[in-house]
Coordinates of C-alpha atoms in Angstrom, one line a residue:
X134 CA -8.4 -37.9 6.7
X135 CA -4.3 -37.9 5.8
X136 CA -2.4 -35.7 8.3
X137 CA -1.3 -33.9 4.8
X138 CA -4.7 -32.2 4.7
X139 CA -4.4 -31.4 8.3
X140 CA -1.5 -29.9 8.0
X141 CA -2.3 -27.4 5.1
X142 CA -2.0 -23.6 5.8
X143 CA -5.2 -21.3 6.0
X144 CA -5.8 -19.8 2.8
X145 CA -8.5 -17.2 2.5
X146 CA -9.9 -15.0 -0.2
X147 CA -10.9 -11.9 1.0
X148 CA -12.7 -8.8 -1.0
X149 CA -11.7 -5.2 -1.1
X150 CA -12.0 -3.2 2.4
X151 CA -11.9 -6.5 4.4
X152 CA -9.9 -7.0 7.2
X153 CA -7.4 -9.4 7.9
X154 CA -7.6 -11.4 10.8
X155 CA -5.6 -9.7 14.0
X156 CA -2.4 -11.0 15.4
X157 CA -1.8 -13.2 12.6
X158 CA 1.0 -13.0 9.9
X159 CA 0.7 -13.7 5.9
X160 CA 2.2 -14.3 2.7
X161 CA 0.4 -12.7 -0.3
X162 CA -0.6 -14.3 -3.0
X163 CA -2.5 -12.1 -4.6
X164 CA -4.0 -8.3 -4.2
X165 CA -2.9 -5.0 -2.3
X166 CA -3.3 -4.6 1.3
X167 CA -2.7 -1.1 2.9
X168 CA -1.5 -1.4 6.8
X169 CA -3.4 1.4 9.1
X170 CA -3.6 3.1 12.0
X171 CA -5.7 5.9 13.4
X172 CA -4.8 9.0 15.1
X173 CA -6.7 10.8 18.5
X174 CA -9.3 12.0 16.1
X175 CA -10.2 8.9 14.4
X176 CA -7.7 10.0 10.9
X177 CA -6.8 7.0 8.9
X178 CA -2.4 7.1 9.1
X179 CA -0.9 4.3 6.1
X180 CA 1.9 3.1 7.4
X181 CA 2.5 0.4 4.6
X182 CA 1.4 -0.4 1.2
X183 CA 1.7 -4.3 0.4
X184 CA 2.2 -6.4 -2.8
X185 CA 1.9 -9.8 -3.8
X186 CA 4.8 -11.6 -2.6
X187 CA 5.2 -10.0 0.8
X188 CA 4.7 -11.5 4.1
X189 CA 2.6 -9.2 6.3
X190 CA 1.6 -9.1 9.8
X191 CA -0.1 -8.1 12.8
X192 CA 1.3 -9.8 15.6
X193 CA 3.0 -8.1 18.2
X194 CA 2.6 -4.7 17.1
X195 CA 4.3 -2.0 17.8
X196 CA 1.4 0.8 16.7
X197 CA -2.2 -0.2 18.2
X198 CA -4.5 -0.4 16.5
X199 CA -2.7 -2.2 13.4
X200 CA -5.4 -3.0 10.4
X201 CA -4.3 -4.5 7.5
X202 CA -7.0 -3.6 4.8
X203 CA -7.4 -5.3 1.8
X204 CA -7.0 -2.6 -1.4
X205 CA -8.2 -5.1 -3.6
X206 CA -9.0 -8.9 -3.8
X207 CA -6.7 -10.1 -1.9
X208 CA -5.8 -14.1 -1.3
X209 CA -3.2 -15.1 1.6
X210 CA -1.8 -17.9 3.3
X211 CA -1.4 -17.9 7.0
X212 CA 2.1 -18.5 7.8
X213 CA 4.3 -18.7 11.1
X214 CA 7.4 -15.8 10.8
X215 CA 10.6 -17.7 11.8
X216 CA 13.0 -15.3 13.2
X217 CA 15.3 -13.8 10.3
X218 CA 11.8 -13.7 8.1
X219 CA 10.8 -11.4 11.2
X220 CA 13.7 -9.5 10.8
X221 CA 13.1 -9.2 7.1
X222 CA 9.5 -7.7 7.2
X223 CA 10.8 -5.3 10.1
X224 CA 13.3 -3.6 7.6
X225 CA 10.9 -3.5 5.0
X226 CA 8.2 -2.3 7.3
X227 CA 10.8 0.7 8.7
X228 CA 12.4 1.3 5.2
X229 CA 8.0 1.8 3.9
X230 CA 7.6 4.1 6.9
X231 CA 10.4 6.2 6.3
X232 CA 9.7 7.0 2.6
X233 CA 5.9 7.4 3.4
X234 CA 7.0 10.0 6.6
X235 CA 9.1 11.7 4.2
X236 CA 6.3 12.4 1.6
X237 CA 4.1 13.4 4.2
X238 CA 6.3 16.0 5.3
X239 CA 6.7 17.2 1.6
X240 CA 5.0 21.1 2.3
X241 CA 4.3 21.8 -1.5
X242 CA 0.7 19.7 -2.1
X243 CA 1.6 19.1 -5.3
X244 CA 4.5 17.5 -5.5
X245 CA 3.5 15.8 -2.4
X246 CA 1.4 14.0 -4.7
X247 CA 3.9 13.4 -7.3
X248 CA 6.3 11.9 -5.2
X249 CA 3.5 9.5 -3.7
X250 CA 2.0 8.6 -7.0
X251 CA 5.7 7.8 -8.4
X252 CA 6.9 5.8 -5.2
X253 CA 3.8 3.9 -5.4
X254 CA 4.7 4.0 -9.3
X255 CA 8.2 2.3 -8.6
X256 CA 7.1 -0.2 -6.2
X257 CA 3.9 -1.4 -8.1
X258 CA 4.2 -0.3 -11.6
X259 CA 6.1 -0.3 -14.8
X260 CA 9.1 1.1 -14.9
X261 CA 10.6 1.8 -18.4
X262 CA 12.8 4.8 -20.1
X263 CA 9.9 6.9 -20.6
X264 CA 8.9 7.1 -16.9
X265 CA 6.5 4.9 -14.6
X266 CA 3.3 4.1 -15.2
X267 CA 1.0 2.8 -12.8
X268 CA -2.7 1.5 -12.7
X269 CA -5.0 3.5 -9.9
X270 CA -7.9 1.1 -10.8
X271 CA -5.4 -2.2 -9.9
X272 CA -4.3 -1.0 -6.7
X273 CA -7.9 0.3 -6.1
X274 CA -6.6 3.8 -5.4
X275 CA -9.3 6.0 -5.5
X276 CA -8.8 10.2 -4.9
X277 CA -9.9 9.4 -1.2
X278 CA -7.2 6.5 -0.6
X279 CA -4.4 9.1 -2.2
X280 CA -5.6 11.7 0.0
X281 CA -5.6 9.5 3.4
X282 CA -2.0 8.8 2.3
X283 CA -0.8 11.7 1.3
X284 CA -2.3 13.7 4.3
X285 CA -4.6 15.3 1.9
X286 CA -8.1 16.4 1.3
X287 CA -10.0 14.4 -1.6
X288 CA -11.0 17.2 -3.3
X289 CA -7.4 19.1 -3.4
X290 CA -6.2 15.3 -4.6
X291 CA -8.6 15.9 -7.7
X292 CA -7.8 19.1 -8.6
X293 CA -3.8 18.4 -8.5
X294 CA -4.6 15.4 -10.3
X295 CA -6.0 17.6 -13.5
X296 CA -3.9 20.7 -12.8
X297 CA -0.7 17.7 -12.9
X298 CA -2.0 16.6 -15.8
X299 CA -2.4 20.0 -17.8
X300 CA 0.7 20.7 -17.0
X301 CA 2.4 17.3 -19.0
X302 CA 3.9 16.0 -16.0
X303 CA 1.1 13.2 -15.2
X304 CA 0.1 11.2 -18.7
X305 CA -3.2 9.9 -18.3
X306 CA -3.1 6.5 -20.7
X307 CA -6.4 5.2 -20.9
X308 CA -9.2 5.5 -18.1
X309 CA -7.4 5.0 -15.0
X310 CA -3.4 4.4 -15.8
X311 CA -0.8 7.4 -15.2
X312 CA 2.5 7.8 -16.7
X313 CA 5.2 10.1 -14.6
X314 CA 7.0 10.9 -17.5
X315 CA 11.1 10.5 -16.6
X316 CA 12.6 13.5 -15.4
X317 CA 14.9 15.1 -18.7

């Protein structure tokens, strides 16, 4: 065996609602993963939603217990974080916090929602002059996954779905794609 195969990175391909292995860190290749934690009462809290291209990570944490879920199919490459790629994911990892406290804190449910679906919308989605448009069947959000973000119930995610939608500022396109149509 050449020392070149020994020396290749872990790769693994791992399905929607796996688990990444603990006190490890990443680069993604491919897929969505959604960084958790729980609260007293066993509440799912997002503190991140990840894209290809990211490193992520669970070592050292500074919130126990730290999951990183996989959304969808998701394949990684096990990495070691020097220091100023460290430093890198802990901005992005306080800058994702801040914006996802501040839409939780959002009192009106409904544009609570709005303001997750278009942040999710900008990071993830397509951004043109007619708004953003985003795919919930991609990122494998389903009503329950917005809720657990949003700090909503699945049922009022549903109805603010259709009652956002009636009212022309959600464009369904096709089965499972939005359009947040640009502010005028």
């Amino acid at each position: 065996m050449t020392s070149s195969l020994l020396k290749r990175p872990l790769q693994l391909t791992l399905h929607p609602q796996d688990v990444l292995p603990e006190g490890m860190s990443w680069r993604l290749h491919e897929g969505y993963v959604r960084s958790a934690t729980w609260d007293l009462e066993g509440e799912s809290i997002t503190l991140g939603l990840w894209a290809p291209g990211y490193l992520i990570t669970s070592e050292d944490p500074v919130i126990n217990p730290l999951e990183l879920q996989c959304l969808t199919t998701v394949v990684v490459e096990h990495i070691e974080l020097d220091t100023s790629e460290q430093l890198k994911h802990l901005l992005r990892e306080r800058q994702m916090l801040a914006e996802l406290l501040t839409i939780q804190r959002i009192r009106s449910g409904d544009l609570r929602l709005l303001t997750l679906l278009s942040w999710i919308g900008q990071a993830h989605g397509q951004v043109n002059s007619h708004g953003c448009r985003l795919s919930l069947s991609e990122l494998n959000l389903t009503h329950r996954s917005l809720a657990d973000i949003c700090g909503l119930t699945r049922v009022t995610v549903t109805k603010l779905l259709s009652r956002l939608r009636a009212e022309g500022r959600l464009v369904a396109i096709g089965d499972s794609d939005l359009l947040i149509p640009s502010q005028l």
